[in-house]
Amino acid sequence: MGTVTNYVLEELRLLRAETGLSQDDFGRGIGYSGSHVSSVETGGRPPTKEYMRAVDNHLRTGERFQRMLERLGRLDAEPAWLREWIEFEREATTLRWFELAYVPGLLQTERYARATLAGGRFDAEDVDRIVASRLERQAILHRPHPPQLIAVLDEAVLRRPVLDQPGLMAQQCEHLVELATQEHIQVHVVPVDAGMYLGLAGQFIIAEMPDGERVAHADNQLIAQFVDASTDVAKLAKTWEIVRNEALPRRPSIELIKEVAKSWTP
């Protein structure tokens, strides 16, 4: 876990320990369940502004934790697992990324990134923060020694319309083509005629680090899971090979993306 996250969570744990209260008792005092307190302390749930305010009010800390949250920045907009993952992402030499539903975040345009957050789950302020963070992450692809990014997308990602956003998908597909021509970026598409295949179980990313270690994460509607156990990463690596074998080679994939881009042009 990153140093910023470690610092905040350690301070929260120490504060509760100083009170001599269990997680259940501490939670009752601040208006949260014991399981919620446990999840925050272990990094499974971000310490939100509301949570920090409740802690400060209950223990009369003089808004200490609210100030900490504000100064350390965006801790409430990104879950702990993502903050940790971003650090690995920045250090990785190779990223193997499979997406079933969306264009990978590192390859998204700003308009597309905003569209993925639509639907009322986030307020306008959080959308701005998340989009800014996602675009900032893309800087790793443009630095002097970028990681090798190998992205595999289901064709449905390219053909799914974004309602009331004319031109958005054409722009996104053209952006993909532009990026995919760079040496350190490969984009492969699993065509619709591949039928049922193993990738339909969900998206995942495998990062290879400078020392050869591999870490990964996978998520679904309910859980985003950071994976570093060697046996679990090995299973994902095997799945990756199977999924990539279903995808088109690099150049045919680019041609397919170009074809789809034209289909989105009025």
Tab-separated table of C-alpha atoms in Angstrom:
chain	number	residue	atom	x	y	z
A	1	MET	CA	0.000	0.000	0.000
A	2	GLY	CA	1.252	3.498	-0.800
A	3	THR	CA	2.879	5.680	1.836
A	4	VAL	CA	0.098	8.278	1.786
A	5	THR	CA	-2.609	5.678	2.380
A	6	ASN	CA	-0.520	3.886	5.001
A	7	TYR	CA	-0.051	7.129	6.907
A	8	VAL	CA	-3.749	8.007	7.021
A	9	LEU	CA	-4.896	4.519	7.957
A	10	GLU	CA	-2.211	4.128	10.612
A	11	GLU	CA	-3.273	7.409	12.220
A	12	LEU	CA	-6.889	6.220	12.272
A	13	ARG	CA	-5.931	2.874	13.804
A	14	LEU	CA	-3.735	4.536	16.441
A	15	LEU	CA	-6.481	6.961	17.364
A	16	ARG	CA	-8.981	4.161	17.952
A	17	ALA	CA	-6.401	2.187	19.936
A	18	GLU	CA	-5.851	5.198	22.180
A	19	THR	CA	-9.555	5.239	23.000
A	20	GLY	CA	-9.406	1.618	24.139
A	21	LEU	CA	-12.537	0.850	22.111
A	22	SER	CA	-13.298	-2.100	19.874
A	23	GLN	CA	-14.195	-1.439	16.246
A	24	ASP	CA	-17.871	-2.041	17.076
A	25	ASP	CA	-17.846	0.375	20.026
A	26	PHE	CA	-15.876	2.986	18.107
A	27	GLY	CA	-18.289	2.655	15.197
A	28	ARG	CA	-21.317	3.193	17.402
A	29	GLY	CA	-19.744	6.379	18.750
A	30	ILE	CA	-19.258	7.873	15.277
A	31	GLY	CA	-22.430	6.504	13.708
A	32	TYR	CA	-20.915	3.686	11.632
A	33	SER	CA	-20.926	-0.106	11.919
A	34	GLY	CA	-17.956	-2.009	13.262
A	35	SER	CA	-17.518	-3.662	9.870
A	36	HIS	CA	-17.342	-0.218	8.258
A	37	VAL	CA	-14.632	0.846	10.722
A	38	SER	CA	-12.728	-2.381	10.011
A	39	SER	CA	-12.993	-1.847	6.263
A	40	VAL	CA	-11.634	1.700	6.529
A	41	GLU	CA	-8.773	0.650	8.787
A	42	THR	CA	-7.709	-2.162	6.446
A	43	GLY	CA	-7.948	-0.051	3.286
A	44	GLY	CA	-11.021	-1.763	1.847
A	45	ARG	CA	-13.109	1.395	2.033
A	46	PRO	CA	-11.867	4.975	1.570
A	47	PRO	CA	-12.023	7.353	4.555
A	48	THR	CA	-14.574	9.835	3.230
A	49	LYS	CA	-15.088	13.432	4.305
A	50	GLU	CA	-18.205	12.376	6.201
A	51	TYR	CA	-16.351	9.622	8.039
A	52	MET	CA	-13.504	11.943	9.007
A	53	ARG	CA	-15.967	14.595	10.155
A	54	ALA	CA	-17.716	12.041	12.376
A	55	VAL	CA	-14.385	10.996	13.915
A	56	ASP	CA	-13.353	14.597	14.537
A	57	ASN	CA	-16.717	15.551	16.026
A	58	HIS	CA	-16.958	12.540	18.312
A	59	LEU	CA	-13.394	12.761	19.637
A	60	ARG	CA	-13.089	16.552	19.452
A	61	THR	CA	-9.830	16.445	17.510
A	62	GLY	CA	-10.134	19.982	16.171
A	63	GLU	CA	-10.903	18.838	12.578
A	64	ARG	CA	-7.504	17.104	12.457
A	65	PHE	CA	-8.596	14.281	10.190
A	66	GLN	CA	-10.672	16.489	7.930
A	67	ARG	CA	-7.593	18.655	7.337
A	68	MET	CA	-5.467	15.568	6.741
A	69	LEU	CA	-7.903	14.274	4.162
A	70	GLU	CA	-8.038	17.614	2.370
A	71	ARG	CA	-4.272	18.086	2.278
A	72	LEU	CA	-3.392	14.589	1.170
A	73	GLY	CA	-5.886	14.996	-1.658
A	74	ARG	CA	-8.509	12.920	-3.463
A	75	LEU	CA	-8.627	10.118	-0.912
A	76	ASP	CA	-12.400	10.179	-0.982
A	77	ALA	CA	-12.599	10.110	-4.786
A	78	GLU	CA	-10.482	6.998	-5.272
A	79	PRO	CA	-10.742	3.740	-3.318
A	80	ALA	CA	-7.662	2.474	-1.487
A	81	TRP	CA	-7.089	-0.409	-3.891
A	82	LEU	CA	-6.913	2.038	-6.819
A	83	ARG	CA	-4.451	4.330	-5.088
A	84	GLU	CA	-2.274	1.313	-4.411
A	85	TRP	CA	-2.682	0.031	-7.963
A	86	ILE	CA	-1.681	3.392	-9.469
A	87	GLU	CA	1.678	3.152	-7.725
A	88	PHE	CA	2.324	-0.270	-9.275
A	89	GLU	CA	1.074	1.020	-12.624
A	90	ARG	CA	3.643	3.825	-12.564
A	91	GLU	CA	6.503	1.416	-11.870
A	92	ALA	CA	5.473	-1.379	-14.233
A	93	THR	CA	7.539	-2.315	-17.263
A	94	THR	CA	4.631	-4.144	-18.927
A	95	LEU	CA	0.866	-3.860	-18.535
A	96	ARG	CA	-1.411	-6.571	-19.912
A	97	TRP	CA	-4.969	-5.231	-19.836
A	98	PHE	CA	-8.176	-7.004	-20.837
A	99	GLU	CA	-11.435	-5.033	-21.019
A	100	LEU	CA	-14.878	-6.417	-21.601
A	101	ALA	CA	-17.012	-3.302	-21.096
A	102	TYR	CA	-14.907	-0.147	-21.542
A	103	VAL	CA	-11.862	1.186	-23.345
A	104	PRO	CA	-8.943	0.879	-20.868
A	105	GLY	CA	-8.577	4.008	-18.758
A	106	LEU	CA	-5.068	4.709	-20.056
A	107	LEU	CA	-6.475	4.899	-23.591
A	108	GLN	CA	-9.627	6.939	-22.982
A	109	THR	CA	-10.385	10.422	-24.253
A	110	GLU	CA	-11.707	12.906	-21.719
A	111	ARG	CA	-15.212	12.797	-23.210
A	112	TYR	CA	-15.289	9.016	-23.071
A	113	ALA	CA	-13.952	8.992	-19.499
A	114	ARG	CA	-16.772	11.296	-18.426
A	115	ALA	CA	-19.337	9.126	-20.181
A	116	THR	CA	-18.222	6.070	-18.191
A	117	LEU	CA	-19.117	7.911	-14.975
A	118	ALA	CA	-22.607	8.950	-16.051
A	119	GLY	CA	-25.766	7.643	-14.463
A	120	GLY	CA	-25.924	9.454	-11.151
A	121	ARG	CA	-23.474	7.401	-9.115
A	122	PHE	CA	-21.100	10.366	-8.766
A	123	ASP	CA	-21.787	14.060	-8.294
A	124	ALA	CA	-20.213	16.644	-10.618
A	125	GLU	CA	-17.293	17.356	-8.283
A	126	ASP	CA	-16.366	13.687	-7.976
A	127	VAL	CA	-16.626	13.197	-11.749
A	128	ASP	CA	-14.168	16.048	-12.281
A	129	ARG	CA	-11.747	14.554	-9.770
A	130	ILE	CA	-11.921	11.026	-11.137
A	131	VAL	CA	-11.528	12.158	-14.747
A	132	ALA	CA	-8.564	14.371	-13.822
A	133	SER	CA	-6.930	11.447	-12.020
A	134	ARG	CA	-7.549	9.085	-14.947
A	135	LEU	CA	-6.059	11.515	-17.467
A	136	GLU	CA	-3.099	12.137	-15.179
A	137	ARG	CA	-2.400	8.397	-15.098
A	138	GLN	CA	-2.046	8.422	-18.891
A	139	ALA	CA	1.196	10.390	-18.527
A	140	ILE	CA	3.091	7.115	-18.061
A	141	LEU	CA	2.531	6.346	-21.760
A	142	HIS	CA	4.248	9.565	-22.836
A	143	ARG	CA	7.323	9.596	-20.598
A	144	PRO	CA	10.838	8.842	-21.948
A	145	HIS	CA	10.723	5.176	-20.898
A	146	PRO	CA	7.058	4.142	-20.995
A	147	PRO	CA	5.757	0.691	-20.078
A	148	GLN	CA	4.760	-1.728	-22.799
A	149	LEU	CA	0.959	-1.688	-22.846
A	150	ILE	CA	-0.814	-4.636	-24.427
A	151	ALA	CA	-4.558	-4.090	-24.396
A	152	VAL	CA	-7.182	-6.593	-25.488
A	153	LEU	CA	-10.750	-5.342	-25.982
A	154	ASP	CA	-13.957	-7.111	-26.732
A	155	GLU	CA	-15.394	-5.781	-30.010
A	156	ALA	CA	-18.581	-4.844	-28.157
A	157	VAL	CA	-16.589	-2.099	-26.406
A	158	LEU	CA	-16.100	-0.362	-29.745
A	159	ARG	CA	-19.679	-0.786	-30.927
A	160	ARG	CA	-21.545	0.224	-27.778
A	161	PRO	CA	-23.223	3.606	-28.363
A	162	VAL	CA	-23.036	6.491	-25.931
A	163	LEU	CA	-26.490	8.009	-26.109
A	164	ASP	CA	-26.836	11.747	-26.708
A	165	GLN	CA	-23.093	12.072	-27.348
A	166	PRO	CA	-22.722	12.423	-31.134
A	167	GLY	CA	-19.210	11.911	-32.397
A	168	LEU	CA	-17.904	10.591	-29.095
A	169	MET	CA	-17.304	6.998	-30.213
A	170	ALA	CA	-15.791	8.069	-33.535
A	171	GLN	CA	-13.375	10.292	-31.627
A	172	GLN	CA	-12.540	7.529	-29.170
A	173	CYS	CA	-11.913	4.968	-31.916
A	174	GLU	CA	-9.688	7.412	-33.818
A	175	HIS	CA	-7.773	8.070	-30.599
A	176	LEU	CA	-7.258	4.323	-30.173
A	177	VAL	CA	-5.895	4.012	-33.702
A	178	GLU	CA	-3.468	6.876	-33.108
A	179	LEU	CA	-2.173	5.340	-29.889
A	180	ALA	CA	-2.004	1.821	-31.309
A	181	THR	CA	0.506	2.916	-33.964
A	182	GLN	CA	3.091	3.669	-31.268
A	183	GLU	CA	5.687	0.975	-30.658
A	184	HIS	CA	5.013	0.584	-26.955
A	185	ILE	CA	1.233	0.276	-27.307
A	186	GLN	CA	-0.562	-2.723	-28.757
A	187	VAL	CA	-4.326	-2.908	-29.081
A	188	HIS	CA	-5.987	-6.182	-29.985
A	189	VAL	CA	-9.697	-6.791	-30.521
A	190	VAL	CA	-11.606	-9.994	-29.798
A	191	PRO	CA	-14.072	-10.098	-32.718
A	192	VAL	CA	-17.733	-10.760	-32.114
A	193	ASP	CA	-17.524	-14.017	-34.077
A	194	ALA	CA	-15.255	-15.438	-31.381
A	195	GLY	CA	-18.477	-16.348	-29.609
A	196	MET	CA	-18.294	-17.407	-25.973
A	197	TYR	CA	-14.781	-17.224	-24.535
A	198	LEU	CA	-13.071	-17.119	-21.169
A	199	GLY	CA	-12.761	-13.321	-21.068
A	200	LEU	CA	-16.505	-12.919	-20.606
A	201	ALA	CA	-15.951	-13.631	-16.897
A	202	GLY	CA	-14.593	-10.088	-16.438
A	203	GLN	CA	-11.822	-7.557	-16.931
A	204	PHE	CA	-8.365	-7.717	-15.350
A	205	ILE	CA	-4.914	-6.164	-15.565
A	206	ILE	CA	-1.520	-7.777	-14.966
A	207	ALA	CA	1.458	-5.532	-14.236
A	208	GLU	CA	5.004	-6.788	-14.547
A	209	MET	CA	7.463	-4.947	-12.319
A	210	PRO	CA	11.174	-4.183	-12.949
A	211	ASP	CA	12.229	-7.106	-10.724
A	212	GLY	CA	10.012	-9.530	-12.650
A	213	GLU	CA	7.308	-9.682	-9.976
A	214	ARG	CA	3.750	-9.651	-11.257
A	215	VAL	CA	0.718	-8.112	-9.573
A	216	ALA	CA	-2.814	-7.786	-10.871
A	217	HIS	CA	-6.284	-6.537	-10.190
A	218	ALA	CA	-9.714	-7.611	-11.319
A	219	ASP	CA	-13.124	-6.190	-10.546
A	220	ASN	CA	-16.842	-6.465	-11.012
A	221	GLN	CA	-19.913	-4.446	-9.990
A	222	LEU	CA	-19.367	-5.133	-6.283
A	223	ILE	CA	-15.671	-5.738	-5.669
A	224	ALA	CA	-12.357	-4.492	-6.994
A	225	GLN	CA	-9.712	-6.987	-5.988
A	226	PHE	CA	-5.987	-6.383	-5.774
A	227	VAL	CA	-4.136	-9.629	-6.524
A	228	ASP	CA	-0.550	-10.345	-5.539
A	229	ALA	CA	-0.579	-14.016	-4.472
A	230	SER	CA	1.612	-15.841	-6.992
A	231	THR	CA	-0.886	-18.662	-7.555
A	232	ASP	CA	-3.735	-16.228	-8.280
A	233	VAL	CA	-1.600	-14.103	-10.606
A	234	ALA	CA	-0.543	-17.266	-12.423
A	235	LYS	CA	-4.204	-18.150	-12.994
A	236	LEU	CA	-4.872	-14.710	-14.443
A	237	ALA	CA	-1.768	-14.998	-16.626
A	238	LYS	CA	-3.097	-18.276	-18.025
A	239	THR	CA	-6.462	-16.633	-18.680
A	240	TRP	CA	-4.649	-13.765	-20.398
A	241	GLU	CA	-2.955	-16.136	-22.855
A	242	ILE	CA	-6.257	-17.803	-23.673
A	243	VAL	CA	-8.042	-14.476	-24.178
A	244	ARG	CA	-5.257	-12.993	-26.284
A	245	ASN	CA	-5.335	-16.039	-28.545
A	246	GLU	CA	-8.972	-15.205	-29.297
A	247	ALA	CA	-8.040	-11.656	-30.358
A	248	LEU	CA	-7.035	-10.488	-33.804
A	249	PRO	CA	-3.358	-9.692	-34.489
A	250	ARG	CA	-2.239	-6.090	-34.126
A	251	ARG	CA	-2.698	-4.800	-37.680
A	252	PRO	CA	-6.073	-6.472	-38.346
A	253	SER	CA	-7.225	-5.078	-35.000
A	254	ILE	CA	-6.259	-1.556	-36.045
A	255	GLU	CA	-8.101	-2.002	-39.330
A	256	LEU	CA	-11.195	-3.169	-37.476
A	257	ILE	CA	-11.057	-0.138	-35.167
A	258	LYS	CA	-10.775	2.137	-38.225
A	259	GLU	CA	-13.801	0.415	-39.770
A	260	VAL	CA	-15.821	0.893	-36.576
A	261	ALA	CA	-14.738	4.559	-36.388
A	262	LYS	CA	-16.177	5.124	-39.867
A	263	SER	CA	-19.430	3.486	-38.815
A	264	TRP	CA	-19.787	6.092	-36.065
A	265	THR	CA	-19.286	8.975	-38.495
A	266	PRO	CA	-22.606	10.387	-39.817
